[in-house]
Amino acid sequence: MSAAPQGGAPGTRPAGVRDETEAAAHVREMFGRIAPRYDLLNHLLSLDIDKVWRRRVARRFRGVLQDSKADVLDLCCGTGDLAFAFRRQAPDGAEIVGSDFVPEMLVRARAKAAAAKAAVEFIEADALNLPFAPASFDLVSCAFGFRNLANYECGLNEILRVLKPGGAAAILEFAEPSGKLFGGLYRFYFRRILPVLGGIISGNASAYAYLPSSVSAFPSPEALQAQFERAGFVEIQFERWTAGIVTLHTAKRPRGT
Ligand SMILES: C[S@@+](CC[C@H](N)C(=O)[O-])C[C@H]1O[C@@H](n2cnc3c(N)ncnc32)[C@H](O)[C@@H]1O
C-alpha cells in the first residue's frame, strides 16, 4: 500500500482510494482493525520510545497544563496515551479531552482511563469536523494522527478554530531522518522490518505497509510549517527529536482573533 507523493499532498491518500471521502473511510477502517493490538505494537516497534515522546510533549506544555482552568484537547487520541500524559501533569480542575473517529480505539482509551482512575473524557469526533465551539481550548495536540487526515488544510483550520486566542497547537509526527548511516539503517528498519513485524502481530499487513509510505508522503517539516502559516497560526516552530525520527510542530492562534 502506498500514499501520495510528497509535495502538495492535500492529505493522506492510501493506495487505491480516489478521493478524500474514500481516504477517510480507509483510515477509519484500518485503525478499527488494528485497535486491539495498537498499544502492544506501538511500544514494541518503537522499543518504548513512543512513551518518552509523549511524556516530553506533556512536559513541554507543563505551563499550560498546570493551570487549573486549562481546557485541553488531544485529537486523533487513539487509545489515549498522550491525553493520559497530559492528565499526569495537570491539576484536578484542568479538563482533558481526547477525541478520535474510531470507536474501537475509544473503547480501549475509556477502559484505560477507568483502570487508572484518570479523569479524561473521550469523545468520538472527526478531526476535520469537530463538535466543539470556536475558542474552546488552551491546547490542542495531535500525536501521530495528523498525517492520517484526508485534508491537512482542513485539519489545521479546525485546530485554529477550536483554540482560544493565544492557545497552543502541538503536532507530533514521524519524519524521515536524513543522516546517511543512521538514516539508512532507520529506513531499512522502517520500510522492511517494521511492516513485516507489524503485519504478523496485528494480522493486518497493509496497515503496517501504509505506515512508512504515509510518512514518506507526508509534507516535510518545512512544508508543514508553511501550511501552519497559511492557516493563520503564529509563533510556528518545529524541532526534530531522536535523530529526526519524529518532529514536534508547535504554533499559536494569534491573540485578538
Ligand atoms: C497512529 S494513531 C495515533 C493515536 C495516538 N494519538 C497515539 O499517540 O498513539 C492515529 C489515530 O488517528 C485517528 N484518526 C485518523 N484520522 C482521523 C480523523 N479524521 N478524525 C479523528 N481521528 C482520526 C485514528 O483513528 C487513530 O486512532
Short mmCIF file of C-alpha atoms and ligand atoms in Angstrom, two decimals:
data_model
loop_
_atom_site.label_atom_id
_atom_site.label_comp_id
_atom_site.label_asym_id
_atom_site.label_seq_id
_atom_site.Cartn_x
_atom_site.Cartn_y
_atom_site.Cartn_z
CA MET A 1 0.00 0.00 0.00
CA SER A 2 1.38 3.44 -0.85
CA ALA A 3 0.40 7.03 -0.27
CA ALA A 4 0.51 10.15 -2.43
CA PRO A 5 3.94 11.59 -3.26
CA GLN A 6 5.34 14.38 -1.12
CA GLY A 7 4.79 17.97 -2.18
CA GLY A 8 1.33 19.43 -2.39
CA ALA A 9 -0.25 16.33 -0.83
CA PRO A 10 -3.69 17.59 0.24
CA GLY A 11 -4.00 14.81 2.78
CA THR A 12 -3.32 11.12 3.11
CA ARG A 13 -4.17 9.03 0.06
CA PRO A 14 -3.72 5.31 0.75
CA ALA A 15 -3.25 3.31 -2.46
CA GLY A 16 -6.43 2.62 -4.35
CA VAL A 17 -8.51 5.43 -2.87
CA ARG A 18 -9.92 8.02 -5.25
CA ASP A 19 -10.73 10.96 -3.04
CA GLU A 20 -10.91 12.45 0.43
CA THR A 21 -14.04 10.57 1.42
CA GLU A 22 -12.53 7.23 0.46
CA ALA A 23 -9.25 8.11 2.21
CA ALA A 24 -11.05 8.87 5.49
CA ALA A 25 -13.12 5.67 5.25
CA HIS A 26 -9.99 3.64 4.58
CA VAL A 27 -8.12 5.17 7.55
CA ARG A 28 -11.09 4.65 9.86
CA GLU A 29 -11.47 1.02 8.88
CA MET A 30 -7.73 0.34 9.15
CA PHE A 31 -7.42 1.77 12.67
CA GLY A 32 -10.56 -0.06 13.71
CA ARG A 33 -8.93 -3.31 12.71
CA ILE A 34 -5.57 -2.71 14.38
CA ALA A 35 -7.01 -1.21 17.60
CA PRO A 36 -6.79 -4.47 19.63
CA ARG A 37 -3.02 -4.69 19.10
CA TYR A 38 -2.31 -0.98 18.72
CA ASP A 39 -0.67 -0.34 22.12
CA LEU A 40 1.37 -3.53 22.06
CA LEU A 41 2.74 -2.74 18.60
CA ASN A 42 3.40 0.90 19.37
CA HIS A 43 5.57 0.05 22.34
CA LEU A 44 7.22 -2.97 20.74
CA LEU A 45 8.07 -1.41 17.38
CA SER A 46 9.36 1.79 18.95
CA LEU A 47 11.19 -0.03 21.78
CA ASP A 48 9.05 2.03 24.18
CA ILE A 49 10.45 5.33 22.88
CA ASP A 50 6.88 6.39 21.99
CA LYS A 51 6.22 6.74 25.74
CA VAL A 52 9.20 9.06 26.09
CA TRP A 53 7.98 11.23 23.20
CA ARG A 54 4.50 11.68 24.68
CA ARG A 55 5.91 12.47 28.13
CA ARG A 56 8.18 15.03 26.50
CA VAL A 57 5.24 16.73 24.79
CA ALA A 58 3.41 16.88 28.12
CA ARG A 59 6.44 18.36 29.85
CA ARG A 60 6.84 20.91 27.07
CA PHE A 61 3.31 22.19 27.75
CA ARG A 62 3.51 21.99 31.54
CA GLY A 63 2.94 25.75 31.73
CA VAL A 64 -0.47 25.37 30.05
CA LEU A 65 -1.35 22.11 31.77
CA GLN A 66 -0.69 23.35 35.29
CA ASP A 67 -3.38 25.99 35.04
CA SER A 68 -6.34 24.50 36.92
CA LYS A 69 -8.68 26.15 34.39
CA ALA A 70 -6.91 24.71 31.36
CA ASP A 71 -9.00 23.11 28.61
CA VAL A 72 -7.01 20.62 26.57
CA LEU A 73 -7.96 18.57 23.52
CA ASP A 74 -5.92 15.65 22.21
CA LEU A 75 -7.05 14.99 18.64
CA CYS A 76 -6.76 11.58 16.99
CA CYS A 77 -6.15 10.31 20.53
CA GLY A 78 -6.27 6.61 19.67
CA THR A 79 -6.07 4.66 22.93
CA GLY A 80 -5.42 7.86 24.86
CA ASP A 81 -1.75 7.77 25.83
CA LEU A 82 -0.96 11.45 25.15
CA ALA A 83 -4.14 12.54 26.94
CA PHE A 84 -3.05 10.42 29.95
CA ALA A 85 0.42 12.02 29.85
CA PHE A 86 -1.31 15.42 29.96
CA ARG A 87 -3.52 14.30 32.85
CA ARG A 88 -0.44 13.37 34.89
CA GLN A 89 0.91 16.93 34.52
CA ALA A 90 -2.39 18.70 35.22
CA PRO A 91 -4.22 19.63 38.44
CA ASP A 92 -7.76 18.31 39.02
CA GLY A 93 -9.52 21.40 37.67
CA ALA A 94 -7.95 21.12 34.23
CA GLU A 95 -10.18 19.44 31.65
CA ILE A 96 -8.51 16.91 29.38
CA VAL A 97 -10.50 15.63 26.41
CA GLY A 98 -9.41 13.06 23.83
CA SER A 99 -11.19 12.65 20.51
CA ASP A 100 -10.93 10.12 17.72
CA PHE A 101 -13.24 8.88 14.96
CA VAL A 102 -12.63 5.16 15.57
CA PRO A 103 -14.87 3.67 18.29
CA GLU A 104 -12.60 0.64 18.72
CA MET A 105 -9.79 2.98 19.84
CA LEU A 106 -12.06 4.93 22.19
CA VAL A 107 -13.35 1.77 23.91
CA ARG A 108 -9.76 0.99 24.86
CA ALA A 109 -8.99 4.57 25.88
CA ARG A 110 -12.02 4.61 28.20
CA ALA A 111 -11.09 1.24 29.72
CA LYS A 112 -7.57 2.51 30.43
CA ALA A 113 -8.98 5.70 31.97
CA ALA A 114 -11.26 3.65 34.22
CA ALA A 115 -8.45 1.30 35.26
CA ALA A 116 -6.11 4.18 36.10
CA LYS A 117 -8.87 6.37 37.58
CA ALA A 118 -7.73 9.08 35.16
CA ALA A 119 -10.20 11.88 34.57
CA VAL A 120 -10.07 12.12 30.80
CA GLU A 121 -13.20 12.38 28.68
CA PHE A 122 -13.11 10.55 25.36
CA ILE A 123 -15.36 11.72 22.55
CA GLU A 124 -15.99 10.24 19.11
CA ALA A 125 -15.30 13.01 16.63
CA ASP A 126 -13.83 13.61 13.20
CA ALA A 127 -10.82 15.93 13.42
CA LEU A 128 -11.99 17.55 10.18
CA ASN A 129 -15.38 18.48 11.60
CA LEU A 130 -15.04 18.93 15.35
CA PRO A 131 -18.15 19.18 17.54
CA PHE A 132 -16.65 21.98 19.66
CA ALA A 133 -17.44 25.68 19.76
CA PRO A 134 -14.84 28.12 18.45
CA ALA A 135 -12.22 29.20 21.00
CA SER A 136 -12.78 26.25 23.38
CA PHE A 137 -9.24 25.04 24.17
CA ASP A 138 -5.93 26.34 25.54
CA LEU A 139 -4.00 23.47 23.97
CA VAL A 140 -4.85 21.20 21.03
CA SER A 141 -2.47 18.33 20.33
CA CYS A 142 -2.26 15.54 17.80
CA ALA A 143 0.30 12.73 18.08
CA PHE A 144 0.86 10.54 15.02
CA GLY A 145 -2.66 11.29 13.80
CA PHE A 146 -2.33 14.39 11.65
CA ARG A 147 -0.52 12.50 8.87
CA ASN A 148 -3.61 10.31 8.50
CA LEU A 149 -6.03 13.16 7.90
CA ALA A 150 -7.62 13.25 4.48
CA ASN A 151 -7.23 17.04 4.30
CA TYR A 152 -4.34 18.75 6.12
CA GLU A 153 -5.56 22.29 5.42
CA CYS A 154 -8.95 21.49 6.89
CA GLY A 155 -7.25 19.83 9.89
CA LEU A 156 -5.23 22.96 10.64
CA ASN A 157 -8.28 25.20 10.16
CA GLU A 158 -10.24 23.12 12.68
CA ILE A 159 -7.40 23.27 15.22
CA LEU A 160 -7.18 27.04 14.80
CA ARG A 161 -10.95 27.42 15.12
CA VAL A 162 -11.27 25.49 18.40
CA LEU A 163 -8.19 27.08 20.01
CA LYS A 164 -8.70 30.07 22.26
CA PRO A 165 -6.84 33.20 21.10
CA GLY A 166 -3.26 32.73 22.29
CA GLY A 167 -3.82 28.97 22.63
CA ALA A 168 -1.19 26.47 21.51
CA ALA A 169 -1.19 23.70 18.93
CA ALA A 170 1.20 20.74 19.09
CA ILE A 171 1.56 18.19 16.32
CA LEU A 172 3.93 15.28 16.82
CA GLU A 173 4.61 13.30 13.68
CA PHE A 174 7.00 10.79 12.24
CA ALA A 175 9.60 12.11 9.83
CA GLU A 176 12.41 10.59 7.82
CA PRO A 177 15.84 11.05 9.40
CA SER A 178 18.32 12.39 6.87
CA GLY A 179 21.75 11.23 8.16
CA LYS A 180 23.46 8.72 5.86
CA LEU A 181 24.33 5.99 8.35
CA PHE A 182 21.52 6.28 10.88
CA GLY A 183 19.05 7.42 8.20
CA GLY A 184 19.90 4.38 6.08
CA LEU A 185 19.60 1.95 8.98
CA TYR A 186 16.37 3.54 10.12
CA ARG A 187 14.86 3.44 6.63
CA PHE A 188 15.77 -0.24 6.39
CA TYR A 189 14.06 -0.92 9.72
CA PHE A 190 11.04 1.30 8.98
CA ARG A 191 10.43 0.13 5.43
CA ARG A 192 11.49 -3.52 5.60
CA ILE A 193 11.39 -4.86 9.17
CA LEU A 194 8.56 -2.90 10.78
CA PRO A 195 5.92 -3.71 8.12
CA VAL A 196 6.68 -7.42 8.42
CA LEU A 197 6.63 -7.47 12.25
CA GLY A 198 3.61 -5.18 12.41
CA GLY A 199 1.78 -7.27 9.82
CA ILE A 200 2.43 -10.54 11.66
CA ILE A 201 1.50 -9.26 15.12
CA SER A 202 -1.51 -7.16 14.11
CA GLY A 203 -2.73 -9.58 11.45
CA ASN A 204 -3.06 -6.56 9.16
CA ALA A 205 -0.07 -6.34 6.83
CA SER A 206 -1.46 -3.45 4.79
CA ALA A 207 -1.76 -1.17 7.86
CA TYR A 208 1.91 -1.57 8.64
CA ALA A 209 2.88 -1.14 4.97
CA TYR A 210 0.83 2.07 4.98
CA LEU A 211 2.83 3.47 7.92
CA PRO A 212 6.18 4.01 6.12
CA SER A 213 4.53 5.04 2.87
CA SER A 214 2.35 7.61 4.62
CA VAL A 215 5.42 9.02 6.38
CA SER A 216 7.34 9.45 3.13
CA ALA A 217 4.29 11.08 1.51
CA PHE A 218 3.77 13.47 4.44
CA PRO A 219 4.91 17.09 3.93
CA SER A 220 8.42 17.86 5.18
CA PRO A 221 8.65 19.82 8.46
CA GLU A 222 9.41 22.97 6.42
CA ALA A 223 6.37 22.40 4.16
CA LEU A 224 4.10 21.78 7.14
CA GLN A 225 5.42 24.93 8.78
CA ALA A 226 4.38 26.86 5.66
CA GLN A 227 0.92 25.28 5.89
CA PHE A 228 0.61 26.47 9.50
CA GLU A 229 1.50 29.97 8.29
CA ARG A 230 -1.10 29.90 5.52
CA ALA A 231 -3.72 28.73 8.03
CA GLY A 232 -3.06 31.84 10.15
CA PHE A 233 -1.03 30.47 13.08
CA VAL A 234 1.81 32.47 14.66
CA GLU A 235 4.95 31.55 16.63
CA ILE A 236 5.35 28.50 14.41
CA GLN A 237 8.30 26.28 15.20
CA PHE A 238 9.40 22.71 14.76
CA GLU A 239 12.07 20.61 16.33
CA ARG A 240 13.41 17.24 15.39
CA TRP A 241 13.66 14.60 18.10
CA THR A 242 15.53 11.29 18.29
CA ALA A 243 17.80 11.92 15.31
CA GLY A 244 14.88 13.20 13.26
CA ILE A 245 12.56 10.17 13.61
CA VAL A 246 9.82 12.47 14.88
CA THR A 247 9.13 16.18 14.63
CA LEU A 248 7.25 18.30 17.12
CA HIS A 249 5.46 21.24 15.49
CA THR A 250 4.21 23.99 17.75
CA ALA A 251 2.23 27.11 16.91
CA LYS A 252 -0.29 29.51 18.43
CA ARG A 253 -3.57 31.06 17.50
CA PRO A 254 -2.94 34.83 17.37
CA ARG A 255 -4.28 36.81 20.32
CA GLY A 256 -7.13 39.14 19.49
CA THR A 257 -8.57 36.91 16.74
C1 LIG B 1 -1.39 6.39 14.67
S1 LIG B 1 -2.83 6.61 15.64
C2 LIG B 1 -2.27 7.73 16.92
C3 LIG B 1 -3.01 7.55 18.20
C4 LIG B 1 -2.48 8.31 19.39
N1 LIG B 1 -2.54 9.74 19.17
C5 LIG B 1 -1.09 7.89 19.78
O1 LIG B 1 -0.25 8.76 20.04
O2 LIG B 1 -0.84 6.69 19.86
C6 LIG B 1 -3.79 7.68 14.62
C7 LIG B 1 -5.18 7.90 15.14
O3 LIG B 1 -5.76 8.95 14.36
C8 LIG B 1 -7.13 8.67 14.24
N2 LIG B 1 -7.65 9.47 13.11
C9 LIG B 1 -7.21 9.49 11.84
N3 LIG B 1 -7.95 10.35 11.12
C10 LIG B 1 -8.87 10.89 11.96
C11 LIG B 1 -9.89 11.84 11.81
N4 LIG B 1 -10.17 12.41 10.64
N5 LIG B 1 -10.62 12.18 12.89
C12 LIG B 1 -10.38 11.60 14.09
N6 LIG B 1 -9.43 10.67 14.30
C13 LIG B 1 -8.68 10.32 13.23
C14 LIG B 1 -7.17 7.17 14.03
O4 LIG B 1 -8.43 6.64 14.30
C15 LIG B 1 -6.11 6.70 15.00
O5 LIG B 1 -6.65 6.37 16.25
#
